Amino acid sequence: MPRKGRKPFEVKLGKDARDALALELARALDDALAARTASEIEVEYWHTIYEQGRTRGANNSPWADAADFTSYLGTQYVDVMRSQIVKTVMVEPVWTVEGYGEAEKQAPFVEEFHQWQMEAEGFQQVFSRGVHLALIEPYGVIEVYEDTIKRPVRSVQRVALALNPDGTAQLGEDMKPILQRGPNEQYVQVFDELTPSAEVEVDTYEVVARGPRERTLPYRDYLQLPGHARDKAELWGHAKRFWRRLDELQERVKAKVYDQEAVNELGNDDERASENTLAGEAVEVASKDGTDRVEKELWELLILRDLDGKGLRWFVVTLHKDKRQILRLQYDDIGRPRFFPLVPFPRPHSTQGYSYVGHKLITVIEEHTAWRNMLADRAAMQLMAPLKKLQGALWDPDTEPIGPKAVLTVRAMGEIEAMQIPDQTGPVVERIRDCERTG
């Protein structure tokens, strides 16, 4: 569990040394962003393929309202592969425990405990989402962390009154009865009507989250440091991007998580005026009518460094990359990496992997998409074949539109003719089936 009484800067570094560390980490993040094996536009395109979104635009459509059928192969194969991986891992029990000696008889209880905790934490859903991202992006990342979150809750309690030796209620300066408090400064509740008490509205802090938790991180919001590392042994840091509102930052300042001066240096400008889905589609962002609701883009880094002269150890750093501001620098409670990339198809000499959609299936998917659109476009031309009109003919399509029961005025039967378009349905269907077999 996180330690109590923490400070934003547990490592004693001077202002100049802290600024130099912020500059070094910001440059490392920029280098890692530039060294990625896939751009954000490519990853958005791969998610669009999985969602069978529109891939034909105004520039590559043969005519208005032409077919736009994105291949379903990416969706089909990702869903099948994800299902197989999840069913292979998420068996019951997920972990097997072997005991030795006297501990052997405790093994079934340990297995059941871990199975219960996995279900209580909802890890199966997190793992499924991580595998899903790993099949579409170069890797999917699962973050394991510990957290304790308290929220104030108002309730009505019957609280005991502080009494004088003669049994009368003690009064305060405002001439109101004084309520009893326990050793932890909490009000002493009573549950019988015989004890002198009063009903009051009390704000108590309840724990809404405590202990280990997991979440998935998309490719665009996670970096490994250094970005040019070829093996896990070369990594000295992990970084994730997230956003916080100013009121949330101030709340963490009061909790001694972030430094007040560093938060003030971030300013009041909004850094998240827009947002996109993983497929690049715009998401409406709620209007921010107050400065407390503006959001700041931050990076949380887990770095393996020697900052206190006692040897390499893991530190947690919260950094604003663009403004080179460190909000906190603390010792890591866990003491080991807690970011676990899932890489089903590893890339040689790299810590990143190949995308199942973007590297393994992309040519088959795009070929399948092209043939499906060609078949639909050809069928549209056959069913609604263009007309050939003799120059100078009497018929005007604007005044006499063609349709059922239409009467067209012509001088000769050859003035208007339908174009003869050969039927290529059979060969195109065979090419589509060939793409599916290839996939």
PDB file of N, CA and C in Angstrom, residues 8 30 54 69 81 85 92 106 118 131 134 137 152 165 174 180-181 187 202 214 241 251 281 327 348 375 398 431 436:
ATOM      1  N   PRO A   8       5.884  15.574  -2.148  1.00  0.00           N
ATOM      2  CA  PRO A   8       6.039  15.568  -3.608  1.00  0.00           C
ATOM      3  C   PRO A   8       7.466  15.283  -4.051  1.00  0.00           C
ATOM      4  N   ASP A  30      10.622  12.931 -26.270  1.00  0.00           N
ATOM      5  CA  ASP A  30      10.582  13.353 -27.666  1.00  0.00           C
ATOM      6  C   ASP A  30      11.308  12.361 -28.565  1.00  0.00           C
ATOM      7  N   ARG A  54     -15.094   3.798 -42.947  1.00  0.00           N
ATOM      8  CA  ARG A  54     -14.980   4.249 -44.328  1.00  0.00           C
ATOM      9  C   ARG A  54     -13.526   4.494 -44.690  1.00  0.00           C
ATOM     10  N   PHE A  69     -16.994  -0.396 -49.238  1.00  0.00           N
ATOM     11  CA  PHE A  69     -17.081  -1.597 -48.414  1.00  0.00           C
ATOM     12  C   PHE A  69     -15.690  -1.971 -47.918  1.00  0.00           C
ATOM     13  N   MET A  81      -8.744 -14.530 -33.117  1.00  0.00           N
ATOM     14  CA  MET A  81      -7.463 -14.659 -32.435  1.00  0.00           C
ATOM     15  C   MET A  81      -7.570 -14.220 -30.978  1.00  0.00           C
ATOM     16  N   ILE A  85      -6.811 -16.606 -27.656  1.00  0.00           N
ATOM     17  CA  ILE A  85      -5.795 -16.258 -26.668  1.00  0.00           C
ATOM     18  C   ILE A  85      -6.409 -16.150 -25.271  1.00  0.00           C
ATOM     19  N   GLU A  92      -9.564 -22.035 -15.454  1.00  0.00           N
ATOM     20  CA  GLU A  92      -9.817 -22.047 -14.020  1.00  0.00           C
ATOM     21  C   GLU A  92      -9.135 -23.265 -13.403  1.00  0.00           C
ATOM     22  N   GLN A 106      -2.015 -26.076   1.939  1.00  0.00           N
ATOM     23  CA  GLN A 106      -2.551 -24.733   1.789  1.00  0.00           C
ATOM     24  C   GLN A 106      -2.652 -24.302   0.324  1.00  0.00           C
ATOM     25  N   MET A 118      -8.701 -12.196  -8.847  1.00  0.00           N
ATOM     26  CA  MET A 118      -8.721 -11.874 -10.273  1.00  0.00           C
ATOM     27  C   MET A 118     -10.130 -11.496 -10.717  1.00  0.00           C
ATOM     28  N   VAL A 131      -5.106  -7.752 -25.009  1.00  0.00           N
ATOM     29  CA  VAL A 131      -4.868  -8.613 -26.172  1.00  0.00           C
ATOM     30  C   VAL A 131      -5.451  -7.978 -27.430  1.00  0.00           C
ATOM     31  N   ALA A 134      -3.109  -5.424 -28.603  1.00  0.00           N
ATOM     32  CA  ALA A 134      -1.867  -6.028 -29.088  1.00  0.00           C
ATOM     33  C   ALA A 134      -2.010  -6.585 -30.496  1.00  0.00           C
ATOM     34  N   GLU A 137      -2.397  -2.932 -32.642  1.00  0.00           N
ATOM     35  CA  GLU A 137      -1.274  -2.014 -32.503  1.00  0.00           C
ATOM     36  C   GLU A 137       0.031  -2.806 -32.357  1.00  0.00           C
ATOM     37  N   PRO A 152     -15.390  12.188   0.129  1.00  0.00           N
ATOM     38  CA  PRO A 152     -16.271  12.589   1.228  1.00  0.00           C
ATOM     39  C   PRO A 152     -17.705  12.165   0.957  1.00  0.00           C
ATOM     40  N   PRO A 165     -19.006  16.357  34.526  1.00  0.00           N
ATOM     41  CA  PRO A 165     -19.040  15.362  35.606  1.00  0.00           C
ATOM     42  C   PRO A 165     -20.423  15.188  36.211  1.00  0.00           C
ATOM     43  N   ASP A 174     -20.421  28.808  21.087  1.00  0.00           N
ATOM     44  CA  ASP A 174     -21.648  29.190  20.390  1.00  0.00           C
ATOM     45  C   ASP A 174     -22.892  28.703  21.104  1.00  0.00           C
ATOM     46  N   GLN A 180     -18.910  14.274  21.112  1.00  0.00           N
ATOM     47  CA  GLN A 180     -17.751  13.462  21.489  1.00  0.00           C
ATOM     48  C   GLN A 180     -16.985  13.013  20.244  1.00  0.00           C
ATOM     49  N   ARG A 181     -15.664  12.987  20.368  1.00  0.00           N
ATOM     50  CA  ARG A 181     -14.785  12.471  19.316  1.00  0.00           C
ATOM     51  C   ARG A 181     -13.897  11.385  19.892  1.00  0.00           C
ATOM     52  N   TYR A 187     -16.332  11.202  15.044  1.00  0.00           N
ATOM     53  CA  TYR A 187     -17.438  11.305  15.985  1.00  0.00           C
ATOM     54  C   TYR A 187     -17.800   9.931  16.546  1.00  0.00           C
ATOM     55  N   VAL A 202     -22.854  14.595   9.033  1.00  0.00           N
ATOM     56  CA  VAL A 202     -21.414  14.407   9.162  1.00  0.00           C
ATOM     57  C   VAL A 202     -20.840  14.072   7.796  1.00  0.00           C
ATOM     58  N   GLU A 214      -5.712  -2.702 -12.290  1.00  0.00           N
ATOM     59  CA  GLU A 214      -5.095  -2.830 -13.601  1.00  0.00           C
ATOM     60  C   GLU A 214      -5.866  -1.998 -14.611  1.00  0.00           C
ATOM     61  N   ARG A 241       1.009   8.701 -20.844  1.00  0.00           N
ATOM     62  CA  ARG A 241       0.420  10.032 -20.956  1.00  0.00           C
ATOM     63  C   ARG A 241      -1.002  10.004 -20.386  1.00  0.00           C
ATOM     64  N   GLU A 251      -6.317  19.070  -5.746  1.00  0.00           N
ATOM     65  CA  GLU A 251      -6.654  18.050  -4.753  1.00  0.00           C
ATOM     66  C   GLU A 251      -5.431  17.210  -4.396  1.00  0.00           C
ATOM     67  N   GLU A 281     -11.527   9.214 -35.098  1.00  0.00           N
ATOM     68  CA  GLU A 281     -12.762   9.976 -35.215  1.00  0.00           C
ATOM     69  C   GLU A 281     -12.856  10.993 -34.085  1.00  0.00           C
ATOM     70  N   LEU A 327       6.261  17.675 -11.348  1.00  0.00           N
ATOM     71  CA  LEU A 327       5.268  17.880 -10.307  1.00  0.00           C
ATOM     72  C   LEU A 327       5.550  17.035  -9.071  1.00  0.00           C
ATOM     73  N   PRO A 348      12.157  -8.453 -34.500  1.00  0.00           N
ATOM     74  CA  PRO A 348      13.571  -8.671 -34.160  1.00  0.00           C
ATOM     75  C   PRO A 348      14.296  -7.359 -33.888  1.00  0.00           C
ATOM     76  N   LEU A 375     -16.587  -5.045 -57.362  1.00  0.00           N
ATOM     77  CA  LEU A 375     -17.775  -5.847 -57.665  1.00  0.00           C
ATOM     78  C   LEU A 375     -19.035  -5.010 -57.490  1.00  0.00           C
ATOM     79  N   ASP A 398     -33.123  16.441 -68.572  1.00  0.00           N
ATOM     80  CA  ASP A 398     -33.527  17.346 -67.493  1.00  0.00           C
ATOM     81  C   ASP A 398     -35.033  17.599 -67.499  1.00  0.00           C
ATOM     82  N   ARG A 431     -12.009 -13.906 -57.266  1.00  0.00           N
ATOM     83  CA  ARG A 431     -10.881 -13.181 -56.684  1.00  0.00           C
ATOM     84  C   ARG A 431     -11.141 -12.836 -55.226  1.00  0.00           C
ATOM     85  N   GLU A 436      -9.974 -14.281 -49.406  1.00  0.00           N
ATOM     86  CA  GLU A 436     -10.366 -14.856 -48.125  1.00  0.00           C
ATOM     87  C   GLU A 436      -9.569 -16.117 -47.812  1.00  0.00           C
TER      88      GLU A 436
END
